[in-house]
Structure formats: C-alpha cells, structure tokens
Coordinates of C-alpha atoms in Angstrom, one line a residue:
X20 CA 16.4 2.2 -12.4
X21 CA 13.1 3.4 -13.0
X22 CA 11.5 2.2 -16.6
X23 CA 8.6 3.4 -18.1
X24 CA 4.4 2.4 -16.8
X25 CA 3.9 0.1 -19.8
X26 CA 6.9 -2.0 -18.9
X27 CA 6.2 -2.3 -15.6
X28 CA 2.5 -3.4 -16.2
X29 CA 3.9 -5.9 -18.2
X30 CA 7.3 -7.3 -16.7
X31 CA 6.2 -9.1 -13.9
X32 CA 7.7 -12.5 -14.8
X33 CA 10.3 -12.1 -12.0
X34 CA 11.9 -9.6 -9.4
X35 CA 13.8 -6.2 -10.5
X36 CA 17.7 -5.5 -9.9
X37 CA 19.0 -2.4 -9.2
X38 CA 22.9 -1.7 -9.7
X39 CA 22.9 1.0 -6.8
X40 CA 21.2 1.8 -3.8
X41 CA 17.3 2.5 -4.6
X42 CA 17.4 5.4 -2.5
X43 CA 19.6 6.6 -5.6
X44 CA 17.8 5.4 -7.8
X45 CA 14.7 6.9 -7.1
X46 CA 14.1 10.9 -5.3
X47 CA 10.8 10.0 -3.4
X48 CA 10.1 6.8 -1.6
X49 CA 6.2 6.2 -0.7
X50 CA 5.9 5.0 2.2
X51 CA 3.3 2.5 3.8
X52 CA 3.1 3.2 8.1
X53 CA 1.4 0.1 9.4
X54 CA 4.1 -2.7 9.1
X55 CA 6.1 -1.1 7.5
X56 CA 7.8 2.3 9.6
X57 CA 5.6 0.6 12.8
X58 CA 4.1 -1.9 14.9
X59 CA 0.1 -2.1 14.5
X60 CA 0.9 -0.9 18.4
X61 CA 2.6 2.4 17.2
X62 CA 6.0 1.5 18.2
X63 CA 9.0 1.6 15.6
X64 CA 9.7 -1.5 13.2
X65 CA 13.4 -2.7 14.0
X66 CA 16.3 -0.6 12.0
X67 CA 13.1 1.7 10.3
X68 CA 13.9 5.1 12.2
X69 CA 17.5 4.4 11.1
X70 CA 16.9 3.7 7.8
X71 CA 15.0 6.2 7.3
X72 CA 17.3 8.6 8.3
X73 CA 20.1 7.5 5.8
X74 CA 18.1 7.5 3.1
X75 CA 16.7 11.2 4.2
X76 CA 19.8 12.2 4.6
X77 CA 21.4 11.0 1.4
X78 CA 18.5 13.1 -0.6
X79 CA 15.7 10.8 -1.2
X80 CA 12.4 12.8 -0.2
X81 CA 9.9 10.5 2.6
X82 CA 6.2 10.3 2.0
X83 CA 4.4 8.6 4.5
X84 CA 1.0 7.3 2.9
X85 CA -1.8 5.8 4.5
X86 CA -5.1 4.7 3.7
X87 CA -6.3 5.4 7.4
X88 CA -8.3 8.1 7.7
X89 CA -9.0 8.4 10.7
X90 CA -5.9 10.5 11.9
X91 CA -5.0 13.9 10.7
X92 CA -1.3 14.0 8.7
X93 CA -0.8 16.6 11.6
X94 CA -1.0 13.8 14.3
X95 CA 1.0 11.5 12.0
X96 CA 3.4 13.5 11.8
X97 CA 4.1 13.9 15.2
X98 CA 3.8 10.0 16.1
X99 CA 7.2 9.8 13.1
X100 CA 8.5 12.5 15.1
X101 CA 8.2 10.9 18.4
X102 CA 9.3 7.7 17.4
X103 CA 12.8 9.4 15.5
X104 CA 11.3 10.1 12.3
X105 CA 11.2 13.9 12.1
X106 CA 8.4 14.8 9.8
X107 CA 6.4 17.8 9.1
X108 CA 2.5 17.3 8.2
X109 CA 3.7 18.5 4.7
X110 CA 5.1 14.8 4.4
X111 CA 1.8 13.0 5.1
X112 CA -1.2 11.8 2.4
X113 CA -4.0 10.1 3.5
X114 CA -6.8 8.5 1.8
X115 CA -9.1 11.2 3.4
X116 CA -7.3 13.9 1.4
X117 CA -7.4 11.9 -1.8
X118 CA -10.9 11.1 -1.7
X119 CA -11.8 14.8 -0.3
X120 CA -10.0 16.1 -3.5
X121 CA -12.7 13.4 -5.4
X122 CA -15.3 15.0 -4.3
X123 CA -14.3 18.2 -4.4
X124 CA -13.6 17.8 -8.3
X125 CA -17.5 17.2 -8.6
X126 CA -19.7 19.4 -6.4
X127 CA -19.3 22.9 -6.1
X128 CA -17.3 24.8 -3.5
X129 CA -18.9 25.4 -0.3
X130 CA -21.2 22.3 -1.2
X131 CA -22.5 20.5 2.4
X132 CA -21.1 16.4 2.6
X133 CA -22.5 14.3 4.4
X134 CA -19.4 13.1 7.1
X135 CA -19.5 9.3 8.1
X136 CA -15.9 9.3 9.6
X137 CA -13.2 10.7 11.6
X138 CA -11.1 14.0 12.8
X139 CA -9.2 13.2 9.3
X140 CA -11.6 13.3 7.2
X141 CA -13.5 16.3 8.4
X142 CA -10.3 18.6 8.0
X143 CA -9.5 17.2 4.6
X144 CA -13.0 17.9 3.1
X145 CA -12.4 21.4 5.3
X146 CA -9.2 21.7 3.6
X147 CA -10.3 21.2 0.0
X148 CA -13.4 24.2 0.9
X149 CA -16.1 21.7 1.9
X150 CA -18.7 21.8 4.4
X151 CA -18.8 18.4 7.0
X152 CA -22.7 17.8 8.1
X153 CA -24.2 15.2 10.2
X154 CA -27.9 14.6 8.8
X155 CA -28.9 13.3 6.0
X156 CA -31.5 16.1 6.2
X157 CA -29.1 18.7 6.1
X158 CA -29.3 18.2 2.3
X159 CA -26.3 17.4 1.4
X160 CA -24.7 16.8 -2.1
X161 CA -22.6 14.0 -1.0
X162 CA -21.9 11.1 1.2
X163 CA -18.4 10.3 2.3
X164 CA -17.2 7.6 4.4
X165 CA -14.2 7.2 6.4
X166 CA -12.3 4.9 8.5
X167 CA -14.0 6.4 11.9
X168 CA -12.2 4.3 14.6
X169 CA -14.1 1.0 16.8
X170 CA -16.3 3.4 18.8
X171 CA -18.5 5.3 15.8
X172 CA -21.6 5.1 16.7
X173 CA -24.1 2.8 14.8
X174 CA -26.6 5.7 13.8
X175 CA -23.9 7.2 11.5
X176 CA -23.6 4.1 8.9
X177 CA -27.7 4.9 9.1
X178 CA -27.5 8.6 8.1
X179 CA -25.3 7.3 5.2
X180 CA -27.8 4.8 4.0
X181 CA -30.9 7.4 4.3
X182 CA -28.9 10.1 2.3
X183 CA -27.9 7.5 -0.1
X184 CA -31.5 5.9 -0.7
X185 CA -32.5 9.5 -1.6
X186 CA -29.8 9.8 -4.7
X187 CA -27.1 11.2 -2.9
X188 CA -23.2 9.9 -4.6
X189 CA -21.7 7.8 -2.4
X190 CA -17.2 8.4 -1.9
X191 CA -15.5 6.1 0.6
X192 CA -12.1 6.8 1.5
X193 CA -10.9 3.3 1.3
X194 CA -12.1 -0.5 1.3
X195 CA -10.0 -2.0 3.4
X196 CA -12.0 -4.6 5.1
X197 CA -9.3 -5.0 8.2
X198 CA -7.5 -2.4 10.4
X199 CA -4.3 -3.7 12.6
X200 CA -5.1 -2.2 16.2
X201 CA -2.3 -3.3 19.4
X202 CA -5.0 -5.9 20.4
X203 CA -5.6 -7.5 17.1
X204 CA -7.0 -7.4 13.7
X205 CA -10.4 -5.1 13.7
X206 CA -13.1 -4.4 11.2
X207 CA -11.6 -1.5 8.5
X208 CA -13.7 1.3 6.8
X209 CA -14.0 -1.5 3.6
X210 CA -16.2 -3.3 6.8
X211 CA -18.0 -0.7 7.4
X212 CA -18.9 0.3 4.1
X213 CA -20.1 -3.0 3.6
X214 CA -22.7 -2.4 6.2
X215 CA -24.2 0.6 4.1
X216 CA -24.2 -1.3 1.3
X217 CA -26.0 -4.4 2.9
X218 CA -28.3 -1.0 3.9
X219 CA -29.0 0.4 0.8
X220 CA -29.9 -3.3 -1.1
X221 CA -26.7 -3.4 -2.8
X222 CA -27.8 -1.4 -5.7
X223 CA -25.2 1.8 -5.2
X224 CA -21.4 1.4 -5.2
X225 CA -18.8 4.3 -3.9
X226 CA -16.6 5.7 -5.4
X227 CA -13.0 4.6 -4.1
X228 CA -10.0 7.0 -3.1
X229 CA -7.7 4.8 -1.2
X230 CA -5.0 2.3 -2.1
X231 CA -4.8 0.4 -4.8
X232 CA -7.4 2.8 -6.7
X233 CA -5.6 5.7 -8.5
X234 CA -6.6 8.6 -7.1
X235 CA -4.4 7.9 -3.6
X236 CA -1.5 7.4 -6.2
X237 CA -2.2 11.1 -8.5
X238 CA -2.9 12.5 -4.8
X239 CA 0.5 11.8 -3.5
X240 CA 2.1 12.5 -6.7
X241 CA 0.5 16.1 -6.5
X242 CA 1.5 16.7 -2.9
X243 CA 5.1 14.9 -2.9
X244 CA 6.1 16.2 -6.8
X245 CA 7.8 13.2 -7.5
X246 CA 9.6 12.2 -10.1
X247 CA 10.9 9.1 -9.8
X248 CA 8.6 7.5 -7.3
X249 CA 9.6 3.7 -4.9
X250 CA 6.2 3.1 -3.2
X251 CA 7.6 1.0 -0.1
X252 CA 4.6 -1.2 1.5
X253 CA 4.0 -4.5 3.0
X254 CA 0.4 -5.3 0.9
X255 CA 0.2 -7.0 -1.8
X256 CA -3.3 -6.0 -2.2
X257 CA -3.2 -2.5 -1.5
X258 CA 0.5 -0.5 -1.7
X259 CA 1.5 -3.2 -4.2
X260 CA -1.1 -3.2 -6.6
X261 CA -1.3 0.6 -6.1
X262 CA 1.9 1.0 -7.6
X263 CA 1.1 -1.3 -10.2
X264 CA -2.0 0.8 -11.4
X265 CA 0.0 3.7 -10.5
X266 CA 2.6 2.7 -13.3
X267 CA 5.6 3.1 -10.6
X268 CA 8.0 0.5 -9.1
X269 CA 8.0 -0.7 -5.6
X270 CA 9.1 -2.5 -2.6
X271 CA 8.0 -5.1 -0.2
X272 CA 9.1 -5.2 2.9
X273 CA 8.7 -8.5 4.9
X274 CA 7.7 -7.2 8.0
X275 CA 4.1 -6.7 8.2
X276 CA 1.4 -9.0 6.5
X277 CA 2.7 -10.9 3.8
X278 CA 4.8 -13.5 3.9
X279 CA 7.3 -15.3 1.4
X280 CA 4.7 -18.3 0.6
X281 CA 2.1 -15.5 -0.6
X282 CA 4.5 -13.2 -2.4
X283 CA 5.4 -16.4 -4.7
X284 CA 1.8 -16.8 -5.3
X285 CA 1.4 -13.0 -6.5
X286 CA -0.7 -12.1 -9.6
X287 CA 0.8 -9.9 -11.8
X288 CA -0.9 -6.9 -10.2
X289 CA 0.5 -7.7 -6.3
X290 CA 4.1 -8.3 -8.0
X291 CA 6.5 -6.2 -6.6
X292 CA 9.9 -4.6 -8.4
X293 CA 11.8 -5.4 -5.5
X294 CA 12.3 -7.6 -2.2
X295 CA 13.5 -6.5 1.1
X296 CA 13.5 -8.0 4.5
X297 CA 13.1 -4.4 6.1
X298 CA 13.3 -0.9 5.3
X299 CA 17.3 -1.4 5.1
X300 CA 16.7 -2.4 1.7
X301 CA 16.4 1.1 0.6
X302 CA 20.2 1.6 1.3
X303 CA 21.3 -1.0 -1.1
X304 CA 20.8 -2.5 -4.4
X305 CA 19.7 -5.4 -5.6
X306 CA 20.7 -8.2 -7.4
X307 CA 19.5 -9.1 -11.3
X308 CA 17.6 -12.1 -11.5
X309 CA 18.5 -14.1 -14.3
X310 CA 17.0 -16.9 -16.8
X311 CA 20.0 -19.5 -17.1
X312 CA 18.3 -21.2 -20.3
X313 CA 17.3 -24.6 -18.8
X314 CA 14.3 -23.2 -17.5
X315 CA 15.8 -21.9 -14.0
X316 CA 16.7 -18.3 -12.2
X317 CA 19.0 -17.4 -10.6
X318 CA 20.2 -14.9 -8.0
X319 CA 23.2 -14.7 -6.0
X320 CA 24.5 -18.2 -4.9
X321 CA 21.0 -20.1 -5.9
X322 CA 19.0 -21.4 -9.1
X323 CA 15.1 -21.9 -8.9
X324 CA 13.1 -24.3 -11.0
X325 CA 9.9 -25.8 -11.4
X326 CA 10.0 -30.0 -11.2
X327 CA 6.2 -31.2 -11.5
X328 CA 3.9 -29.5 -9.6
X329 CA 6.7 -27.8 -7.0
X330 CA 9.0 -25.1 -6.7
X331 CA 13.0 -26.4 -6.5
X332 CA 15.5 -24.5 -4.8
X333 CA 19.5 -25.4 -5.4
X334 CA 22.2 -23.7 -4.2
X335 CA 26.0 -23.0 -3.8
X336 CA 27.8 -24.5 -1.7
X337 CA 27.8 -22.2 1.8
X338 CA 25.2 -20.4 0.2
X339 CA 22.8 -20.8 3.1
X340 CA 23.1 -18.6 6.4
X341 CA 23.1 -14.8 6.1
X342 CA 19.9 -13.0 5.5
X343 CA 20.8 -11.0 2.0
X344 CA 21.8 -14.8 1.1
X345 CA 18.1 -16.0 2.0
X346 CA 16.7 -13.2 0.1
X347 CA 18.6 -13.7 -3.0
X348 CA 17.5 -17.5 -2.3
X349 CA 13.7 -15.9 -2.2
X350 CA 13.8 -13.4 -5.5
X351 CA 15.1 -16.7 -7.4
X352 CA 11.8 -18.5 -6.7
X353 CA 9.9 -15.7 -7.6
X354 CA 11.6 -15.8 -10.9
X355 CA 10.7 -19.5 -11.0
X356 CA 7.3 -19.2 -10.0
X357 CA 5.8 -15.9 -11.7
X358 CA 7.3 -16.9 -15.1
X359 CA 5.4 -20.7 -14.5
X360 CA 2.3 -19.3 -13.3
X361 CA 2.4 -16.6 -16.2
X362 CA -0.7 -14.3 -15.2
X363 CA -2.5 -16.1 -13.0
X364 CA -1.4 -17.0 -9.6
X365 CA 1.0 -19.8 -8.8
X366 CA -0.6 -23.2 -7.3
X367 CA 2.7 -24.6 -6.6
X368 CA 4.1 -26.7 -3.7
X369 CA 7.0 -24.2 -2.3
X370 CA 6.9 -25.6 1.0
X371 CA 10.0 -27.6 0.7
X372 CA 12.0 -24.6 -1.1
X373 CA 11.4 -22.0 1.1
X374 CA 11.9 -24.4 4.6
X375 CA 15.4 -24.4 3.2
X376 CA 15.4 -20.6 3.2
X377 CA 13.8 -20.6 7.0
X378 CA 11.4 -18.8 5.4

C-alpha cells in the first residue's frame, strides 16, 4: 500500500510488496507512453491495451504523461484511442503544460513568450492565457523551449539565445537529451537546449518543467486529483526519479530502456517500489522481499547475496522457468544489491546471477 513521502525517500534498500493488485492499491496510475503503452514506432507494447483496460475497468483512473512536447494531449489522445486505449485529452499531461503553468505563475497574463518549440507547446502557453511570439524583438518577457520535432529550423535555437543575452528568463520544457523516433535514437529538447546554452556562454540555466523535476509531478497531480498515485515508467532517470522527488511509489516496467543489469545498479533516487515485466503487473500484487538474517533476500523460490565483489543468486529446486518466477528471481537481487551498495550505486559483478535468470 501507499506509505507516506518520507518513507519512500528513505526505503530504498530493496523492492516493495503489495498484498493485492496495485491497481487496488492505488486510484490513479501515471503513466509513461514511450516504452511503456508503445513502441518508439507508435504501435501498442504487447498485452498494454489489455491491461489497460482491466485496470480501467476495475476503477483505477489512467494518466498518460509525457515529457514530449511536441504533440498536443488532443493528438495523444487519439493515437491511445486508435491503438484500443480510449482516452479523452482530459487524461493527457505533458511537460508543455507543466512548464506553461511555470511561466505563467511568474509573468503577467497576456505577457508575450518567446516560443522555441512545437504545436504543443504553443496551445499550452495559449491555454494558461499567454501570448506565443517568434522574435526576440517582439519583446518578450520570456523564453520557452520545447521539444520541436528533427525538422525545427536552426534560426529558432538563435532567437532564443539573442532574447536570452538581453535578460530575458529562460523555461525549458524538459532536458531530455534523447527522443526514441521509429528509425532510432534522436537528439531530445535536453539536446537542443544544450545548443542555446553553448550560445549564450554557459552563464544562464532554464528553468526545468519536465520529468524528474517537480513541477511535471504537482502538474499531474492538479489535472488527475489523485490521491493515491503509481507512476508507471520505463526510466530510471526520468519517471523513476520523478516519483521519487515526487514522494509517490512506482513501477518499472521492463519494456523500454532499462534493463535488469542497470535497475540493480540504481541510486536511491532511480529505485523503484515495484518490478514488472509489462504493464500486466498492474493486475497483480507483488511479493515481500525479505532479509533472512544471514545477510541474503529473498523472494518467492530464490535467496540473493553478496560473495566478494558479485551478486549470488540460489534457488529452489524448479524454481527456474516461468516469467513471475524470473522476476521474483530479479526483486531478490535488488534486495541484495541496493542494501550492499547502500546510497551509492552498486559496482557489483551480476553477470552470472542474472544469466541464470535469462535476464
């Protein structure tokens, strides 16, 4: 169940358990989109649209929250939709509405911004009673950048940096330096804002909306009303540590970025509350992860140590084989190697543990 922020800041020293489904346990689960509900190509994730709709349909309210802001929660909404996901733009955040509601907390209404981004980001700063401009001579009272997608043209990253050199304050939606696109990997907004910082000599910083930073977490809180928040991602660096700031449990899913060998080797801050090999694991519980005395974990049919400088993984006979049996197998050696590494990051050799996982 849900504990209080302080607790979770602090309790990192091995996965969570939860005694019934966490789509009980929790009303509103946050979503991630990218490796988590889809494909970097846009189609579906295997058993996401089905999951989905269990856990919708059993009560827990869907967020889908995204740090792109490129697309409107409109067009989002309707990509869920098409796919099987029926969603309203109602169920959408973005990091363009988080960091338009920045800005709009410090200039007056009607103020003129300076736009270096996309479609997304222009209604969002319309929506909060902004005015989007071009020019850096259109004198406006702030700059805000935006993922803008691989065809913005150059001159835009320049009318940032002139309005910048002049005083103006600088808000980027996000930092994330890469974007997952159907051919590849491709420079993010973080990429881009990079290139206005190189601009301006370094000397300015923005100020940050987007996950893992707080105000994408007290944005979607506002629009969802959630009470008991799961934010579901496949980043450790971005949905997981945004929960953590956040003060909220969470889920990894292991189907977009991170895999098993860098979960182990989480900080404290990219630690999640719970494991899950796909958005299934939002229909079930999950098993308590417990400190046998001798200096091992266990979970399920397995017990995790550490022998020198290297992660051990025992288990019960017929242990091995199904997949909830390898994730058990997996939370185990989290327990073994958070609680080792305390709250730095774990330098230990878990090659031969997880190869008898498959993992």
């Amino acid at each position: 169940m849900a504990r209080d922020g302080q607790e979770r800041r602090t309790e990192r020293s091995r996965p969570g358990g939860s005694a019934v489904a966490l789509s009980t346990a929790y009303d509103t689960a946050l979503l991630d989109l990218d490796g988590v509900v889809y494909f970097a190509g846009g189609a579906a994730i295997p058993y996401a649209v089905e999951a989905l709709g269990a856990a919708r349909d059993g009560g827990m309210r869907l967020a889908y929250v995204t740090n792109n802001a490129l697309r409107t929660p409109d067009a989002v909404a309707a990509h869920l939709t098409e796919l099987g996901v029926p969603a309203e733009p109602g169920d959408v955040v973005t990091s363009a509405q988080a960091v338009a509601r920045l800005v709009a907390g410090d200039v007056p209404e009607g103020a003129r911004v300076l736009l270096v981004g996309g479609e997304g980001l222009r209604v969002a700063l319309r929506e909060r009673g902004l005015v989007p401009v071009e020019s850096a001579d259109d004198e406006p009272v702030a700059v805000v950048q935006g993922y803008g997608g691989p065809d913005m043209a150059w001159g835009r990253f320049a009318e940032a940096a002139y309005a910048i050199g002049r005083g103006v304050p600088w808000y980027a939606s996000n930092t994330d330096l890469t974007i997952p696109g159907a051919r590849g990997i491709g420079p993010g907004n973080g990429a881009a804002v990079e290139v206005v910082r190189i601009a301006t000599g370094g000397r300015v910083e923005p100020r940050v909306a987007g996950k893992p930073q707080p105000p994408m977490h007290r944005e979607t809180v506002l629009r969802t009303g959630a009470e008991r928040p799961l934010v579901v991602g496949d980043r450790l660096d971005t949905d997981i540590e945004g929960a953590f700031h956040g003060g909220v449990d969470s889920l990894l899913v292991l189907t977009g970025v991170t895999d098993a060998a860098t979960l182990l080797a989480a900080v404290p801050e990219h630690r999640p509350t719970y494991v899950a090999a796909d958005l299934r694991g939002l229909l079930a519980g999950q098993p308590e992860v417990v400190a046998d005395g001798d200096g091992g974990f266990r979970c399920g049919g397995w017990r995790a140590s550490v022998s020198g400088d290297a992660l051990v993984l025992e288990g019960a006979e017929g242990a091995e084989g199904s997949e909830a049996e390898v994730l058990d197998g997996l939370r185990a050696l989290c327990g073994a190697a958070w609680t080792w590494a305390g709250a730095g990051a774990c330098g230990l050799d878990a090659g031969k543990a997880l190869a008898r996982l498959g993992l």
